[in-house]
Short mmCIF file of C-alpha atoms in Angstrom, two decimals:
data_model
loop_
_atom_site.label_atom_id
_atom_site.label_comp_id
_atom_site.label_asym_id
_atom_site.label_seq_id
_atom_site.Cartn_x
_atom_site.Cartn_y
_atom_site.Cartn_z
CA MET A 1471 -13.52 11.97 31.67
CA SER A 1472 -13.87 8.39 32.77
CA SER A 1473 -11.10 6.12 33.94
CA ASP A 1474 -12.09 3.60 31.16
CA ALA A 1475 -10.75 6.31 28.57
CA LEU A 1476 -7.44 6.31 30.15
CA SER A 1477 -6.82 2.65 30.98
CA PRO A 1478 -5.80 0.37 28.18
CA SER A 1479 -7.94 -2.42 27.13
CA HIS A 1480 -7.06 -6.03 27.34
CA ASP A 1481 -6.80 -5.98 23.58
CA GLU A 1482 -4.85 -2.87 23.00
CA LEU A 1483 -2.20 -2.61 20.47
CA ALA A 1484 1.28 -2.60 21.92
CA LEU A 1485 3.40 0.61 21.06
CA ARG A 1486 5.65 -1.50 18.88
CA ALA A 1487 2.60 -2.73 16.95
CA ARG A 1488 1.22 0.94 16.54
CA PHE A 1489 4.55 2.11 15.02
CA SER A 1490 4.45 -1.07 12.63
CA LEU A 1491 0.95 -0.03 11.45
CA LEU A 1492 2.45 3.23 10.60
CA LEU A 1493 4.75 1.73 8.05
CA VAL A 1494 1.82 0.62 5.93
CA ALA A 1495 0.74 4.36 5.26
CA PRO A 1496 3.34 5.18 2.60
CA LEU A 1497 2.75 2.21 0.70
CA SER A 1498 -0.58 3.51 -0.43
CA SER A 1499 1.30 6.50 -1.97
CA LEU A 1500 3.67 4.24 -3.71
CA ALA A 1501 0.89 2.22 -5.16
CA GLN A 1502 -1.09 5.18 -6.25
CA ALA A 1503 1.52 7.71 -7.43
CA GLY A 1504 4.65 5.53 -7.59
CA LEU A 1505 4.60 5.36 -11.55
CA SER A 1506 4.14 9.07 -11.99
CA PRO A 1507 7.82 9.95 -12.35
CA ILE A 1508 8.60 7.14 -14.80
CA LEU A 1509 5.64 7.45 -16.96
CA PRO A 1510 7.55 8.92 -19.93
CA LYS A 1511 10.18 6.05 -19.57
CA LEU A 1512 7.39 3.47 -19.77
CA SER A 1513 5.79 5.36 -22.77
CA GLU A 1514 9.25 5.32 -24.66
CA HIS A 1515 9.82 1.53 -23.76
CA PHE A 1516 6.49 0.25 -24.84
CA ALA A 1517 6.10 2.57 -27.79
CA GLY A 1518 5.77 -0.14 -30.36
CA GLN A 1519 2.92 -2.14 -28.55
CA PRO A 1520 -0.65 -1.93 -29.68
CA ALA A 1521 -2.61 0.68 -27.50
CA ALA A 1522 0.34 1.39 -25.45
CA ASP A 1523 -0.77 4.97 -24.45
CA THR A 1524 -4.06 3.68 -23.21
CA LEU A 1525 -2.69 0.88 -21.29
CA ILE A 1526 0.05 3.06 -19.82
CA ARG A 1527 -2.68 5.45 -18.47
CA LEU A 1528 -4.49 2.57 -17.07
CA LEU A 1529 -1.52 1.49 -15.13
CA VAL A 1530 -2.22 4.44 -12.68
CA SER A 1531 -5.89 4.65 -12.68
CA SER A 1532 -6.54 0.80 -12.58
CA VAL A 1533 -4.90 0.72 -8.98
CA LEU A 1534 -7.58 3.12 -7.67
CA ALA A 1535 -10.16 1.31 -9.29
CA ALA A 1536 -9.07 -1.87 -7.87
CA MET A 1537 -8.78 -0.45 -4.45
CA ILE A 1538 -12.65 -0.37 -4.18
CA LEU A 1539 -12.47 -4.32 -4.27
CA GLY A 1540 -9.76 -4.59 -1.93
CA SER A 1541 -11.43 -2.33 0.50
CA LEU A 1542 -14.49 -4.30 0.43
CA GLY A 1543 -12.76 -7.79 0.40
CA GLY A 1544 -10.34 -6.83 3.04
CA GLY A 1545 -12.86 -5.98 5.76
CA ILE A 1546 -14.86 -9.12 4.98
CA LEU A 1547 -11.86 -11.37 5.07
CA ALA A 1548 -10.43 -9.78 8.36
CA ASP A 1549 -13.72 -10.29 10.01
CA ARG A 1550 -13.71 -13.83 8.92
CA TYR A 1551 -10.02 -14.99 9.20
CA GLY A 1552 -8.58 -12.22 11.73
CA GLN A 1553 -7.10 -8.80 11.13
CA ARG A 1554 -3.42 -9.78 11.75
CA ARG A 1555 -3.40 -12.74 9.47
CA VAL A 1556 -5.19 -10.89 6.50
CA LEU A 1557 -3.07 -7.96 6.93
CA LEU A 1558 0.08 -9.94 6.67
CA TRP A 1559 -1.22 -11.77 3.51
CA ALA A 1560 -2.16 -8.41 2.14
CA LEU A 1561 1.25 -7.15 2.75
CA LEU A 1562 2.77 -10.05 1.12
CA GLY A 1563 0.38 -10.08 -1.91
CA PHE A 1564 1.32 -6.14 -2.18
CA ALA A 1565 5.16 -7.01 -2.27
CA MET A 1566 4.58 -9.66 -4.88
CA ALA A 1567 2.09 -7.92 -7.01
CA GLY A 1568 4.29 -4.69 -6.88
CA THR A 1569 7.57 -6.25 -7.57
CA SER A 1570 6.08 -8.28 -10.63
CA GLY A 1571 6.81 -5.13 -12.67
CA TYR A 1572 10.43 -5.64 -12.40
CA PHE A 1573 10.37 -8.91 -14.07
CA VAL A 1574 7.35 -8.35 -16.46
CA ASP A 1575 8.00 -6.79 -19.99
CA ASN A 1576 4.58 -6.35 -21.39
CA LEU A 1577 1.80 -4.02 -20.67
CA PRO A 1578 -0.92 -6.48 -20.10
CA GLY A 1579 1.25 -8.38 -17.52
CA LEU A 1580 2.12 -4.93 -15.78
CA LEU A 1581 -1.60 -3.89 -15.75
CA ALA A 1582 -2.59 -7.26 -13.92
CA GLY A 1583 0.07 -6.70 -11.47
CA ARG A 1584 -1.13 -3.04 -10.83
CA ILE A 1585 -4.68 -4.26 -10.44
CA LEU A 1586 -3.62 -6.85 -7.71
CA LEU A 1587 -1.45 -4.10 -6.21
CA GLY A 1588 -4.41 -1.89 -5.62
CA VAL A 1589 -6.63 -4.94 -4.13
CA PHE A 1590 -3.93 -5.77 -1.70
CA ILE A 1591 -3.16 -2.42 -0.46
CA ALA A 1592 -6.57 -1.21 0.03
CA ALA A 1593 -7.07 -4.33 2.22
CA ALA A 1594 -4.10 -3.73 4.09
CA ASN A 1595 -5.24 0.06 4.61
CA VAL A 1596 -8.75 -0.91 5.69
CA ILE A 1597 -7.28 -3.48 8.11
CA VAL A 1598 -4.81 -0.97 9.57
CA ALA A 1599 -7.56 1.64 10.02
CA ALA A 1600 -9.87 -0.87 11.75
CA MET A 1601 -7.21 -2.03 14.02
CA ILE A 1602 -6.27 1.47 15.19
CA ALA A 1603 -9.94 2.49 15.58
CA ASN A 1604 -11.14 -0.80 17.27
CA ARG A 1605 -7.95 -1.57 19.55
CA LEU A 1606 -7.26 1.66 20.94
CA SER A 1607 -8.83 3.55 23.74
CA LYS A 1608 -10.66 6.74 22.70
CA LEU A 1609 -7.84 8.88 24.28
CA LEU A 1610 -5.51 7.24 21.80
CA ARG A 1611 -7.47 6.57 18.68
CA ASP A 1612 -7.58 10.11 17.25
CA ARG A 1613 -4.01 10.74 18.08
CA TRP A 1614 -2.53 7.54 16.22
CA LEU A 1615 -5.19 7.94 13.29
CA GLY A 1616 -3.40 11.39 12.90
CA PHE A 1617 -0.11 9.86 13.07
CA PHE A 1618 -1.06 7.34 10.32
CA VAL A 1619 -2.07 10.30 8.10
CA VAL A 1620 1.25 12.23 8.75
CA ALA A 1621 3.15 8.99 8.32
CA GLY A 1622 1.27 8.62 4.87
CA THR A 1623 1.94 12.09 3.72
CA GLY A 1624 5.52 12.29 4.72
CA GLY A 1625 6.18 8.78 3.37
CA ALA A 1626 4.59 9.89 -0.03
CA ILE A 1627 7.07 12.84 -0.29
CA ALA A 1628 10.03 10.50 0.45
CA MET A 1629 8.58 7.87 -1.91
CA LEU A 1630 8.12 10.10 -4.79
CA ILE A 1631 11.75 11.32 -4.40
CA VAL A 1632 13.09 7.89 -4.13
CA VAL A 1633 11.19 6.91 -7.29
CA GLY A 1634 12.47 9.80 -9.11
CA VAL A 1635 16.13 8.92 -8.34
CA LEU A 1636 15.63 5.20 -8.95
CA GLY A 1637 13.55 5.91 -12.39
CA GLN A 1638 16.47 7.94 -13.76
CA ARG A 1639 18.73 4.90 -13.57
CA ASP A 1640 16.20 2.20 -14.76
CA TRP A 1641 12.44 2.52 -14.37
CA ARG A 1642 12.32 -1.26 -13.55
CA LEU A 1643 14.14 -0.52 -10.08
CA VAL A 1644 11.07 1.47 -8.99
CA PHE A 1645 9.12 -1.74 -8.78
CA LEU A 1646 11.51 -3.31 -6.34
CA LEU A 1647 10.46 -0.60 -3.80
CA HIS A 1648 7.26 -2.75 -3.28
CA LEU A 1649 9.60 -5.23 -1.27
#
């Protein structure tokens, strides 16, 4: 093993920055599966709207489709404007798009917010993965990518429990988790 693999580069992420990046991992699970526990309540609330069943299903699947665009756009924008700046904007957009469901009381509006949510979280995840992969030494890279996966998985379990509890009180509260 060369000494280069053990010595940090001049641009290596500080430990606190690495832990901050781990906080992004559970947000993807919240975006993708966060509505699952409250889908019956959404169906009940919007039962009178035209095409409600189809639009409610799209609230979940549209996030995944939008993530394709966010992944592409996030990487391109991060190369052009800087990873940190675009990551912060993506996280702000995630919070705004995700929280919009608390205030919007129609399915097309909820769907628009969910599409934006998918774009923003995918952009954030691509940038986080790039930061970990490009700004850590070979020795640390695999370990921190593994931590990212564990943080995402553990966070997903915790998020679904919180979503279930909040959803029992009021389905709108779930959207505030995006803050």
